[in-house]
Short mmCIF file of C-alpha atoms in Angstrom, two decimals:
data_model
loop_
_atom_site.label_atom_id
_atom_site.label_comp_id
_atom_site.label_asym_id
_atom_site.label_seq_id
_atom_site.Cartn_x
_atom_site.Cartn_y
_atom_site.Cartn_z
CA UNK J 4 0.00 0.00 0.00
CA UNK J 5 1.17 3.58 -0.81
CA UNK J 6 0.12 6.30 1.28
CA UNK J 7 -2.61 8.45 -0.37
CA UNK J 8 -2.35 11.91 -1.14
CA UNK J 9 -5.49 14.00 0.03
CA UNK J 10 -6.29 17.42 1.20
CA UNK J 11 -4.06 17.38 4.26
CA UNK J 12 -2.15 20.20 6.00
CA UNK J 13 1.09 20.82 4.73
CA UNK J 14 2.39 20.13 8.36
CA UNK J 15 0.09 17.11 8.51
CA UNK J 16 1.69 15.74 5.14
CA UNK J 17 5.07 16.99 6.60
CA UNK J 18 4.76 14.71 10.01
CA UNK J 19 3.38 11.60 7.81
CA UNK J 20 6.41 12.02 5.24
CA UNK J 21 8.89 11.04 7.86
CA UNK J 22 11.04 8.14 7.22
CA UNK J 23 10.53 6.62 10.54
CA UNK J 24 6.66 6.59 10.08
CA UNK J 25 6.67 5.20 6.50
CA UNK J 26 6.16 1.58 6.28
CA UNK J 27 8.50 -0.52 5.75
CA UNK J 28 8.87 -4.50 4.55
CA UNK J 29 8.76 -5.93 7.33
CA UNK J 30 5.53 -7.22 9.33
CA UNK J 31 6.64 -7.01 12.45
CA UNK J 32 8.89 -4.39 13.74
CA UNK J 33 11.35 -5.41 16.28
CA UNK J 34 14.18 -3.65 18.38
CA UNK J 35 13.33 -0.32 17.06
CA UNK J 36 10.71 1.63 19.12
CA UNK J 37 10.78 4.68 16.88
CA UNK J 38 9.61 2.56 13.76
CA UNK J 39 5.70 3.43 13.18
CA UNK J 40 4.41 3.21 9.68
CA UNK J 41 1.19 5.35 9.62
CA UNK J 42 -0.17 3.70 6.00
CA UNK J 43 -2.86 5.23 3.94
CA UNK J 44 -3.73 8.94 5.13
CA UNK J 45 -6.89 9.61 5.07
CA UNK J 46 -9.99 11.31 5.19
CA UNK J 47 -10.49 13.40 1.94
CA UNK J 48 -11.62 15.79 4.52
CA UNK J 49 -8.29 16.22 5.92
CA UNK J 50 -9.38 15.71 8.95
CA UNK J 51 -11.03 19.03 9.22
CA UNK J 52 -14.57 17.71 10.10
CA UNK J 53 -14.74 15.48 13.11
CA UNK J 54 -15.97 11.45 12.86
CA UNK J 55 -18.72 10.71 13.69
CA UNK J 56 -19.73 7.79 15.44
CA UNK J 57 -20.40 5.83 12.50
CA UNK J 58 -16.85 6.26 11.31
CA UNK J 59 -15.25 4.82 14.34
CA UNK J 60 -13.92 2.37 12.65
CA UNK J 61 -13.08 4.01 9.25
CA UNK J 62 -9.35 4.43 7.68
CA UNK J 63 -9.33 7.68 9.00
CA UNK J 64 -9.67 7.32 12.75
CA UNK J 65 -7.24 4.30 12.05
CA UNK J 66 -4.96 6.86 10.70
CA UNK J 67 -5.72 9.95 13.38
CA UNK J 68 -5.23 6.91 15.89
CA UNK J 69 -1.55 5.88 14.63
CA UNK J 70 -0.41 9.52 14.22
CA UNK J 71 -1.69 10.22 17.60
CA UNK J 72 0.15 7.41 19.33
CA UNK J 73 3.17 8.83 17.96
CA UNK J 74 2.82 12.31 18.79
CA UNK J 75 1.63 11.34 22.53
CA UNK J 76 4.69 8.82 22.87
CA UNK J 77 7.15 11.19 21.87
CA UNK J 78 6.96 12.86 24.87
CA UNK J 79 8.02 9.26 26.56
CA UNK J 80 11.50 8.07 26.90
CA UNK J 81 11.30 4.75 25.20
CA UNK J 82 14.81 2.72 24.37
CA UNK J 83 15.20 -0.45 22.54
CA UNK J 84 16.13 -3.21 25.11
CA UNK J 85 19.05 -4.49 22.88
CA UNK J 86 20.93 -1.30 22.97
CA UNK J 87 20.71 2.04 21.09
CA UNK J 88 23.22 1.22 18.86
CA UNK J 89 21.16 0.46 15.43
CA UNK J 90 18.51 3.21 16.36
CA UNK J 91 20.19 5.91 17.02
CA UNK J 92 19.30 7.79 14.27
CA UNK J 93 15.73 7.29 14.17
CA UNK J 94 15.76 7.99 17.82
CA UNK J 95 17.45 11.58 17.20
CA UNK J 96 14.54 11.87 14.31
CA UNK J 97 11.95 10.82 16.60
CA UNK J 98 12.47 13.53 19.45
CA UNK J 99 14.31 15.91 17.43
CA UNK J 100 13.25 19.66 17.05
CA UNK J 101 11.05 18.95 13.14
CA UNK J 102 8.81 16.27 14.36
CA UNK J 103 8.48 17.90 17.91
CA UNK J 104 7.30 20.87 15.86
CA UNK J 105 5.02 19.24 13.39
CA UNK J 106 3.44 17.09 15.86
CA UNK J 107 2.30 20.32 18.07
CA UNK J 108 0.93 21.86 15.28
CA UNK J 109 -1.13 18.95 13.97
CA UNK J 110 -2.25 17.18 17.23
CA UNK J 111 -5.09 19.41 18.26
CA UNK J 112 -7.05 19.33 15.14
CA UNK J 113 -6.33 15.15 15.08
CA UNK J 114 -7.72 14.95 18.62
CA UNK J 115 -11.10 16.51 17.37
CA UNK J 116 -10.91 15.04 15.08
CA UNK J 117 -11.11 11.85 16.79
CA UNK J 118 -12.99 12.71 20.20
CA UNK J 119 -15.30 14.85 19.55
CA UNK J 120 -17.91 11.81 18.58
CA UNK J 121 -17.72 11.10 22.22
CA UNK J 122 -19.87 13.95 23.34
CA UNK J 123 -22.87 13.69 20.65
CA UNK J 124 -22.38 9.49 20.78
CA UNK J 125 -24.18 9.31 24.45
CA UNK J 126 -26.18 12.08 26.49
CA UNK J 127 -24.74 12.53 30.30
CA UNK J 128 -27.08 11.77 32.45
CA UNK J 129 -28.29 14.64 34.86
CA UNK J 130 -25.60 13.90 37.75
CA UNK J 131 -25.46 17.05 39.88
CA UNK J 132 -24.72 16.41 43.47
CA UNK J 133 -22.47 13.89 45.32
CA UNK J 134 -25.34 11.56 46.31
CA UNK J 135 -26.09 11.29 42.63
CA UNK J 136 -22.77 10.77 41.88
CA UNK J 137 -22.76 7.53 44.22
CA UNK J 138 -25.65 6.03 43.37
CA UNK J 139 -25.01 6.49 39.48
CA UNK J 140 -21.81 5.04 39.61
CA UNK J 141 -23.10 2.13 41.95
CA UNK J 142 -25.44 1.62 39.00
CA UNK J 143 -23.36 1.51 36.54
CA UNK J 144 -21.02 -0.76 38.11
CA UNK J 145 -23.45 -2.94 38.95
CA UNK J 146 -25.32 -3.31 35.44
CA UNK J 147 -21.86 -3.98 34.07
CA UNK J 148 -21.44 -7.28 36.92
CA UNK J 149 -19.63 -6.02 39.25
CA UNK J 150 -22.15 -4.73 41.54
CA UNK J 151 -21.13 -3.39 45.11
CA UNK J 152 -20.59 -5.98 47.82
CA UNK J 153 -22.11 -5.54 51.49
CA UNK J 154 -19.52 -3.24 52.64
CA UNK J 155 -20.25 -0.60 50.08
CA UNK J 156 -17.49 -1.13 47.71
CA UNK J 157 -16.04 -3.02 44.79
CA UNK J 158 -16.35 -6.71 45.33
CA UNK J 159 -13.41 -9.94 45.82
CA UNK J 160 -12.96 -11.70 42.27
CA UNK J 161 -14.82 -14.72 42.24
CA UNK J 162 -11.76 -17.40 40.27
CA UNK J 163 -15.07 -19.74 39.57
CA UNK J 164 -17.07 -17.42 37.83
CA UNK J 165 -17.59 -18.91 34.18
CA UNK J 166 -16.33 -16.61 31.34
CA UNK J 167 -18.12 -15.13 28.92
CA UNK J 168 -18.86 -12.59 26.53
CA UNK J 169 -14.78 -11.84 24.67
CA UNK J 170 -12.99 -14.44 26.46
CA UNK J 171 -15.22 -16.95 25.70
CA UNK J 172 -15.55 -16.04 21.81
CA UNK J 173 -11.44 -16.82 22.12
CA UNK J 174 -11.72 -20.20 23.34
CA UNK J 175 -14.19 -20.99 20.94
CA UNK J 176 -12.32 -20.13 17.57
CA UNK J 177 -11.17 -22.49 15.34
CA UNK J 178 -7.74 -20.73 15.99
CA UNK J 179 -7.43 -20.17 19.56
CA UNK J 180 -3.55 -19.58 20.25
CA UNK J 181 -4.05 -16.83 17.40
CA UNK J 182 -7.14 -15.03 18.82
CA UNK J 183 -6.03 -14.72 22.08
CA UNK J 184 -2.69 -13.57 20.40
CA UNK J 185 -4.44 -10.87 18.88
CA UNK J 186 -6.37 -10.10 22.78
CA UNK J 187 -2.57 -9.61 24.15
CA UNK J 188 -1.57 -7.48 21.44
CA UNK J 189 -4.28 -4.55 21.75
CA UNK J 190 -3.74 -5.03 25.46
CA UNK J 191 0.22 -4.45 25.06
CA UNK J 192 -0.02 -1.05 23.48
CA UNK J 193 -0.94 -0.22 26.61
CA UNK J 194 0.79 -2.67 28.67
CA UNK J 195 4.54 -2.19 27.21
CA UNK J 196 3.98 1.76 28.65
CA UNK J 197 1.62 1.10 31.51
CA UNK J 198 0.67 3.95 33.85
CA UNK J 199 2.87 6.24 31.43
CA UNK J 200 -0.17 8.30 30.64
CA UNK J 201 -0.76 8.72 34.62
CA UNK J 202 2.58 9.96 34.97
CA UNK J 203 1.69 13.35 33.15
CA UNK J 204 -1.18 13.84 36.14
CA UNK J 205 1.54 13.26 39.14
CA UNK J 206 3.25 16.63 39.24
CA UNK J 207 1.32 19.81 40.17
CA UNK J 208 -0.30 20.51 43.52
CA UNK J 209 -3.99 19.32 44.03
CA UNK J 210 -4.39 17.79 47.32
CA UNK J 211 -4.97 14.47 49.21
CA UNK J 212 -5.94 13.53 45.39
CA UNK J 213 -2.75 13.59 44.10
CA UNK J 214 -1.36 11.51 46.56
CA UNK J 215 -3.87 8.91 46.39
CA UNK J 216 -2.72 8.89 42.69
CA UNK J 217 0.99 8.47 43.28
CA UNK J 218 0.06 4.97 45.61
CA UNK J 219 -1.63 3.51 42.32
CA UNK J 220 1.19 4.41 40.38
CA UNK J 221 3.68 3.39 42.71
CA UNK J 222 1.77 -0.22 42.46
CA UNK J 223 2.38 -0.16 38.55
CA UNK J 224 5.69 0.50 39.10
CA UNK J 225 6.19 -2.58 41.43
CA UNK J 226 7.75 0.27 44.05
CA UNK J 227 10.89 0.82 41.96
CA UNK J 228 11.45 -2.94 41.86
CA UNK J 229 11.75 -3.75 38.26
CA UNK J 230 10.82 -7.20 37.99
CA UNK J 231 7.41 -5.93 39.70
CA UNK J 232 6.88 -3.34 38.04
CA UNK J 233 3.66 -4.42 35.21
CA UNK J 234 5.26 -3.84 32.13
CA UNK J 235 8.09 -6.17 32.94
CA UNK J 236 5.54 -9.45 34.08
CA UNK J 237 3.14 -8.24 30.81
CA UNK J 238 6.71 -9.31 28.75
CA UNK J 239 7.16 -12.21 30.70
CA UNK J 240 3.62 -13.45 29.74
CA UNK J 241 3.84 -12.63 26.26
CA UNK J 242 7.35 -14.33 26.02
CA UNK J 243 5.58 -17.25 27.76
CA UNK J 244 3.65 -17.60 24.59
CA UNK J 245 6.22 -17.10 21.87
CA UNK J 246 4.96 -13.49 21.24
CA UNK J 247 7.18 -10.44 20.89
CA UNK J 248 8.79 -8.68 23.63
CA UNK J 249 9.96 -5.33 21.82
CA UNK J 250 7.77 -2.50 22.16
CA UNK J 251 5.21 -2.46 18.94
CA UNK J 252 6.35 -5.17 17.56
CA UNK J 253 3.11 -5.75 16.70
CA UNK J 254 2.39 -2.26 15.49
CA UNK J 255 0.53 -3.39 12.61
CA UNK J 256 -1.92 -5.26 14.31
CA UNK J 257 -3.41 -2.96 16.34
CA UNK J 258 -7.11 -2.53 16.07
CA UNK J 259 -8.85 0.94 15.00
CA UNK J 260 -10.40 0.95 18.48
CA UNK J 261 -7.49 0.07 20.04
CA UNK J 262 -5.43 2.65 19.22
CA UNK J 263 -8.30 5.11 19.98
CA UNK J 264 -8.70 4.03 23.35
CA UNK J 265 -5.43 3.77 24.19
CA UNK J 266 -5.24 7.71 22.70
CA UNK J 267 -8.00 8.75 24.82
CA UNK J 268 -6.39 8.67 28.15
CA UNK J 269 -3.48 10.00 26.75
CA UNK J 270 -5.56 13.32 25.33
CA UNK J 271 -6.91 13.02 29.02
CA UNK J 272 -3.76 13.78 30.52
CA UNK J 273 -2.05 15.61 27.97
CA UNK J 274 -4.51 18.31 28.21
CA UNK J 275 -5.13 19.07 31.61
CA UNK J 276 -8.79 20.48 31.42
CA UNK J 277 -9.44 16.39 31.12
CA UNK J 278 -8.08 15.44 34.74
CA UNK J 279 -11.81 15.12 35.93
CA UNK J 280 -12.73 13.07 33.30
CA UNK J 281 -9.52 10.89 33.47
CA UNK J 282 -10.00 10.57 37.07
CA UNK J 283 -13.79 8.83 36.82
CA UNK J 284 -12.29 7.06 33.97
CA UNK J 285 -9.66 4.66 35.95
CA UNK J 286 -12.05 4.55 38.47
CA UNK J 287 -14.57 3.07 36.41
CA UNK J 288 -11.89 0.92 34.51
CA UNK J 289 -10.02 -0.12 38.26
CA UNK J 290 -13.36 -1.27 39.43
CA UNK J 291 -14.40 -4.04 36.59
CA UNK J 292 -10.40 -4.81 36.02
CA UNK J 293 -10.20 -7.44 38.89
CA UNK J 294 -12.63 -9.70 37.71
CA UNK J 295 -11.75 -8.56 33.75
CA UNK J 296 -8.12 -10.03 34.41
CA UNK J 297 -9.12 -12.77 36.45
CA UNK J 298 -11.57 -13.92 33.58
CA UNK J 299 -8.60 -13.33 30.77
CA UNK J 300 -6.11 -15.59 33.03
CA UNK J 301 -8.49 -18.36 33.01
CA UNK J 302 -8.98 -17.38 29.33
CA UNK J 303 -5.38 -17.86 28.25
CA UNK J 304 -5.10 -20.95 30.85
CA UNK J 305 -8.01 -22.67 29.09
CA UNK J 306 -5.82 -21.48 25.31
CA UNK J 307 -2.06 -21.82 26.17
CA UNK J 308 -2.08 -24.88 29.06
CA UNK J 309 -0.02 -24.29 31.71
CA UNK J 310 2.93 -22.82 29.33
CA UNK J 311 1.33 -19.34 30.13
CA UNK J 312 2.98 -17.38 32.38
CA UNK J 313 -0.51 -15.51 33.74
CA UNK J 314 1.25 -13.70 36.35
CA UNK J 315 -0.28 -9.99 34.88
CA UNK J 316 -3.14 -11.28 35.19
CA UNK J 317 -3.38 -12.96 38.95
CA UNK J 318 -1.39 -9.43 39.85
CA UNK J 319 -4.51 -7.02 38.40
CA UNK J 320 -7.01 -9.90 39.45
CA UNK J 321 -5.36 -9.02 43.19
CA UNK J 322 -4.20 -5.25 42.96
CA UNK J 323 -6.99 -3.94 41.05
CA UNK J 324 -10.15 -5.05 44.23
CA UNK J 325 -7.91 -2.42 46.18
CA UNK J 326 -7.56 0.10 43.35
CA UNK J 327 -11.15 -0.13 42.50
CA UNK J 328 -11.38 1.08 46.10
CA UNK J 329 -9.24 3.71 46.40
CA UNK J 330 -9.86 5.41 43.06
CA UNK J 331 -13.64 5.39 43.84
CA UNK J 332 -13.36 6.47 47.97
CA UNK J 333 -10.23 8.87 46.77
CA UNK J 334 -10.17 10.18 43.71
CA UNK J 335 -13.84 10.02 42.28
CA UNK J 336 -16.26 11.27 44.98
CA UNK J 337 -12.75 13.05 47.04
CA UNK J 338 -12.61 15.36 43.92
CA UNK J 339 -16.16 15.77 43.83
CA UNK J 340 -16.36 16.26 47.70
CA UNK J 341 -12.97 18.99 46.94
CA UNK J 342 -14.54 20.61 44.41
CA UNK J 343 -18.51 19.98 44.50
CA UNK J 344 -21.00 20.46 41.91
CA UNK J 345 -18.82 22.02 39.33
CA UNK J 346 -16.70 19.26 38.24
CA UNK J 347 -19.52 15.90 38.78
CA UNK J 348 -20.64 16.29 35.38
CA UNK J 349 -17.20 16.09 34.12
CA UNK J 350 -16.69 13.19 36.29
CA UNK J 351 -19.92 11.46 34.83
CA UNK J 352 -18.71 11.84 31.20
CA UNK J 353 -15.46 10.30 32.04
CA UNK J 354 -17.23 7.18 32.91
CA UNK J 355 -19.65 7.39 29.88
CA UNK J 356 -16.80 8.18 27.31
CA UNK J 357 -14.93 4.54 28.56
CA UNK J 358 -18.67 2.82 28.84
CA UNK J 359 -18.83 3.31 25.27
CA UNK J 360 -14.95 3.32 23.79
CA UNK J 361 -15.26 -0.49 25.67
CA UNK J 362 -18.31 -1.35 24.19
CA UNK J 363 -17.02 -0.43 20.48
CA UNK J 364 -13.91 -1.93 21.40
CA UNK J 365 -15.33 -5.02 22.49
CA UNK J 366 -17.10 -4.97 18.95
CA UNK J 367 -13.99 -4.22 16.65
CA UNK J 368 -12.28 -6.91 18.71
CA UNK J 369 -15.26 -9.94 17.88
CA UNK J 370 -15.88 -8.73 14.36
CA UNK J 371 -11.95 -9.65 13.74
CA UNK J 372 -11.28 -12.85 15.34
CA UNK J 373 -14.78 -13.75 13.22
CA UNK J 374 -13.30 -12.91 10.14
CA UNK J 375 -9.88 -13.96 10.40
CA UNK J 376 -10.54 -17.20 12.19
CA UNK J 377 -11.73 -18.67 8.93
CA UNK J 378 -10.96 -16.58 5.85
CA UNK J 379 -10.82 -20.21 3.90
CA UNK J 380 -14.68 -19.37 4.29
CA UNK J 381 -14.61 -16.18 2.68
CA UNK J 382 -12.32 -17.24 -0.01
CA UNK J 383 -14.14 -18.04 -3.42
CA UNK J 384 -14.24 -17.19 -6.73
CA UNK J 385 -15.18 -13.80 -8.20
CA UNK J 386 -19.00 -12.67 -7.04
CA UNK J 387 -20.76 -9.09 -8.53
CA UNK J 388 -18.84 -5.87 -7.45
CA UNK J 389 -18.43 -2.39 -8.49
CA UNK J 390 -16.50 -1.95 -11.64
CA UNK J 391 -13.46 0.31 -9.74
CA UNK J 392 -11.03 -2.51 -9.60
CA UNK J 393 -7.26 -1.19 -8.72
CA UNK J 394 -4.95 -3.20 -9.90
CA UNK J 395 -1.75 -3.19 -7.57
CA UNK J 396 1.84 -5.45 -8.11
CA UNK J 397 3.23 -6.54 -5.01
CA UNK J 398 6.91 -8.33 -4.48
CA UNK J 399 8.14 -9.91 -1.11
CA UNK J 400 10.49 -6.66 -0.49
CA UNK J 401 7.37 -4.22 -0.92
CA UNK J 402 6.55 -2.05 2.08
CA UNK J 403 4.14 -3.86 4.11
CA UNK J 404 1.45 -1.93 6.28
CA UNK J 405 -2.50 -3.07 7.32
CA UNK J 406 -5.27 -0.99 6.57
CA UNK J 407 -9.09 -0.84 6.73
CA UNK J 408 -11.77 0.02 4.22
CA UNK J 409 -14.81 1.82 4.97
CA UNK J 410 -16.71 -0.65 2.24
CA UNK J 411 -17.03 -4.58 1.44
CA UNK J 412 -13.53 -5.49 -0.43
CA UNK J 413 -13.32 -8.49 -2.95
CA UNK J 414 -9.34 -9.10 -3.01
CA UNK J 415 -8.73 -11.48 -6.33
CA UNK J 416 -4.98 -12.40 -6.97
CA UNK J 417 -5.07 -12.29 -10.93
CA UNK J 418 -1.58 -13.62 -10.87
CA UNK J 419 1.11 -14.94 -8.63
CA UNK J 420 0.15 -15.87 -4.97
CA UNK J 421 0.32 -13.30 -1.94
CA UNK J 422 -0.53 -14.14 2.16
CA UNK J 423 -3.61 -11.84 3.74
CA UNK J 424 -2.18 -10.83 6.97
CA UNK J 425 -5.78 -10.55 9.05
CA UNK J 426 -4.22 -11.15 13.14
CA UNK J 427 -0.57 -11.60 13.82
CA UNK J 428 0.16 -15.26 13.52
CA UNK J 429 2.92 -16.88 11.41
CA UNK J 430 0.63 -18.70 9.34
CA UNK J 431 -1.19 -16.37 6.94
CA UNK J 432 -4.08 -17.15 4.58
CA UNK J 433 -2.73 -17.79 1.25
CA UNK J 434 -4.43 -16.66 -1.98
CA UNK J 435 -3.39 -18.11 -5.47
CA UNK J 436 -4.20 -17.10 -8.88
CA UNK J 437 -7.82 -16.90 -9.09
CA UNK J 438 -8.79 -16.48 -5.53
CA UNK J 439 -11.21 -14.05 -4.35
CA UNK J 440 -11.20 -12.90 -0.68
CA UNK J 441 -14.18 -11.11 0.50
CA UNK J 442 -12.87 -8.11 3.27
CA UNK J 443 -15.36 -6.88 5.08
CA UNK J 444 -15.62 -3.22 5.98
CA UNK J 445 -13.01 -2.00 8.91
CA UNK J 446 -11.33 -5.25 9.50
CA UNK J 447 -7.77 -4.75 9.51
CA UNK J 448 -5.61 -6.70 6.81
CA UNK J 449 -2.59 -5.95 4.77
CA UNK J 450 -1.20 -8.10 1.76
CA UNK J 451 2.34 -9.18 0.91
CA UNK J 452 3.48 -11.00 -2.00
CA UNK J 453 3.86 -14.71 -1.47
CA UNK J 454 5.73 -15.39 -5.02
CA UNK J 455 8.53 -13.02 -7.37
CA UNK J 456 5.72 -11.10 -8.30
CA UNK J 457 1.73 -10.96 -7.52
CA UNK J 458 -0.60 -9.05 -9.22
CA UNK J 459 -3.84 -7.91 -6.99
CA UNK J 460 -7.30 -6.33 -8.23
CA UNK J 461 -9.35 -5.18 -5.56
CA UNK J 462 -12.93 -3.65 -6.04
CA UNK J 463 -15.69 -2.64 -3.71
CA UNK J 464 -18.85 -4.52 -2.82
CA UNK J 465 -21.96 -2.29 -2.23
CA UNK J 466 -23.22 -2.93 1.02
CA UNK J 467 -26.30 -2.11 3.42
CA UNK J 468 -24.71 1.69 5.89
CA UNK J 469 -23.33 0.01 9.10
CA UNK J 470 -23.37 2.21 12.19
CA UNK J 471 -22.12 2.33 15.64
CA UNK J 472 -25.00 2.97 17.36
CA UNK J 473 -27.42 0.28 17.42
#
């Protein structure tokens, strides 16, 4: 894939022209942190009007979401584990003066670009005072299963509690070991940087609410002890697996919504003004994570056999009861005690921007494994489509990046053979001359040549308006 030329700023264009975020041949990127291809820039908008809902998942939020990444973790310090030694230029490139530049001047018209949805997607509901605050976020813990216990607050995980929903679509694909590949993945763009985006909301002065803050982070950190600290046992669990250690390794597999959520609490804390909604945010998120990881360890126990190393998990499954309590005692009605009526419904739409970004999340995630679990099932001969075919040569040493379509996609290989790259396994689907892959709309895939030369036609399929918002 080339990247496409539309009506972008010239800084936008600029930012996206740098060699360290064009793709490159590879399809997985290892021992080089700095390495980000952004693919196929898009919309034809230029990102000047905001998507809406029903383009959550379209190539430009996909886009906005990889550039965004970028620009927020460029104000980390990330080194390759190896050494610095082959990166050193890209790493000068990647926190030198230009990009620092270009990436101020384009972020805040990306981030409406890809937020502002989140305020039209779901009214607030009318949360004034601090009793309202506690029994609407009693509520809403509860109707998402994790309901208070007698003492007022979060409840133990229950290890017994049969898994369903996500976890139990994983163990039920014909590929399991790849699906819940896939799960770790989207969870280690976080994971790899964990509690970096917290970081940015530890300095300043703000009372007993800061420090409350600092003890969760200090718990992510392990308390200075490296092998504690949650990044580190995260590695050890993917390594337990045979996945990929470096970080974004698997930076072409990350899903649309994915990268947007990850984004959002990093827009949270990047701009200040969102430290109320951030706040309500992790609490809502610290509150359902104890029995969340508890349900994925028993998930990749019931995949991987007792090679997985679930350590991450048991630790959240443990940590998290007590973080659900102290973010919702501390930090989510002690800010709205602090500062009263004038921040609760900022508070509120903190917890109804993640209801929602997990919900469509949890959706982008299913529609995926679906697809690629079986693409022999979607793989036929040629069926009616729009006459717009593009015709596209492909050799092994092409750049190789994933993408998503906003329409139905039939993929025919009109000569040579090329592998569809649909999750992150070492086994891709193979298409020979004369195959036909249907792609549905916004699920991630990329193509690589599979022989000296492949020749590719792919052409839209008109299909019924999907929407986010059923």
């Amino acid at each position: 894939m080339t990247i496409i030329e539309t009506a972008q700023s010239p800084a936008l264009a600029a930012y996206c022209a740098q060699p360290i975020f064009r793709p490159g041949p590879d399809v997985y990127i290892t021992g080089n942190p700095y390495r980000r291809p952004i693919g196929p820039v898009g919309p034809a908008s230029g990102f000047a009007v905001p998507a809406t809902l029903a383009e959550f998942l379209g190539p430009g939020q996909l886009a906005a979401g990889r550039i965004l990444c970028n620009a927020y973790e460029s104000d980390m310090i990330l080194l390759p584990a190896a050494g610095l030694a082959t990166a050193k230029d890209d790493f000068d490139l990647f926190y030198g003066d230009e990009i620092r530049r270009l990436r101020d001047t384009v972020r805040p018209g990306l981030e409406r670009y890809a937020f502002s949805f989140l305020d039209d997607a779901v009214p607030a509901p009318p949360v004034r005072t601090l009793d309202d605050l506690q029994e609407y976020f009693l509520a809403e813990v509860g109707g998402a299963g994790a309901p208070a216990d007698a003492s007022g607050v979060n409840p133990a995980v229950d290890p017994a509690a049969p898994v369903g929903g996500t976890m139990r679509a994983i163990t039920e694909c014909r590929h399991p070991e790849e699906a819940a590949g896939l799960h770790l993945i989207q969870l280690a763009l976080d994971a790899l940087t964990e509690a970096s985006a917290m970081a940015r909301n530890l300095g300043g002065s703000y009372g007993t609410e800061q420090s409350e803050l600092f003890k969760i982070f200090n718990d992510e950190f392990g308390y200075g002890v490296y092998g504690a600290k949650h990044s580190t046992i995260f590695k050890e669990m993917l390594a337990s697996v045979g996945l990929r250690t470096d970080l974004h390794a698997y930076w072409n597999f990350y899903l649309t919504s994915s990268l947007i959520g990850v984004n959002y609490f990093n827009w949270l804390t990047e701009d200040h003004r969102g430290m109320f909604r951030y706040m309500a945010a992790v609490t809502y998120l610290e509150w359902l994570f104890a029995q969340g990881f508890a349900d994925t360890g028993v998930m990749l126990r019931a995949v991987y056999g007792d090679r997985v190393d679930a350590k991450y998990c048991d630790e959240h499954a443990h940590i998290d009861v007590h973080h659900g309590r102290m973010t919702y005692e501390n930090l989510l009605l002690g800010l709205a005690r602090a500062h009263g009526e004038i921040v609760i419904p900022e508070l509120v739409r903190g917890i109804e921007d993640t209801k929602l970004l997990l919900r469509l999340g949890d959706e982008d995630f299913r529609a995926q494994i679906a697809w690629a679990d079986d693409l022999a099932a979607h793989t036929g001969t040629r069926t009616d489509a729009r006459d717009d075919a593009s015709v596209t040569t492909l050799r092994p040493d092409d750049p190789f990046t994933t993408g998503v379509h906003d329409a139905d996609l039939l993929v025919e290989v009109e000569d040579g053979a090329v592998h569809v790259h649909a999750w992150a396994t070492d086994r891709p689907h193979l298409l020979e001359k004369g195959d036909v892959l249907h792609v549905p709309a916004h699920r991630l895939h990329g193509l690589k040549a599979a022989s000296p030369r492949a020749r590719v036609a792919t052409r839209t399929v008109e299909t019924a308006e999907r929407t986010h918002d059923a």
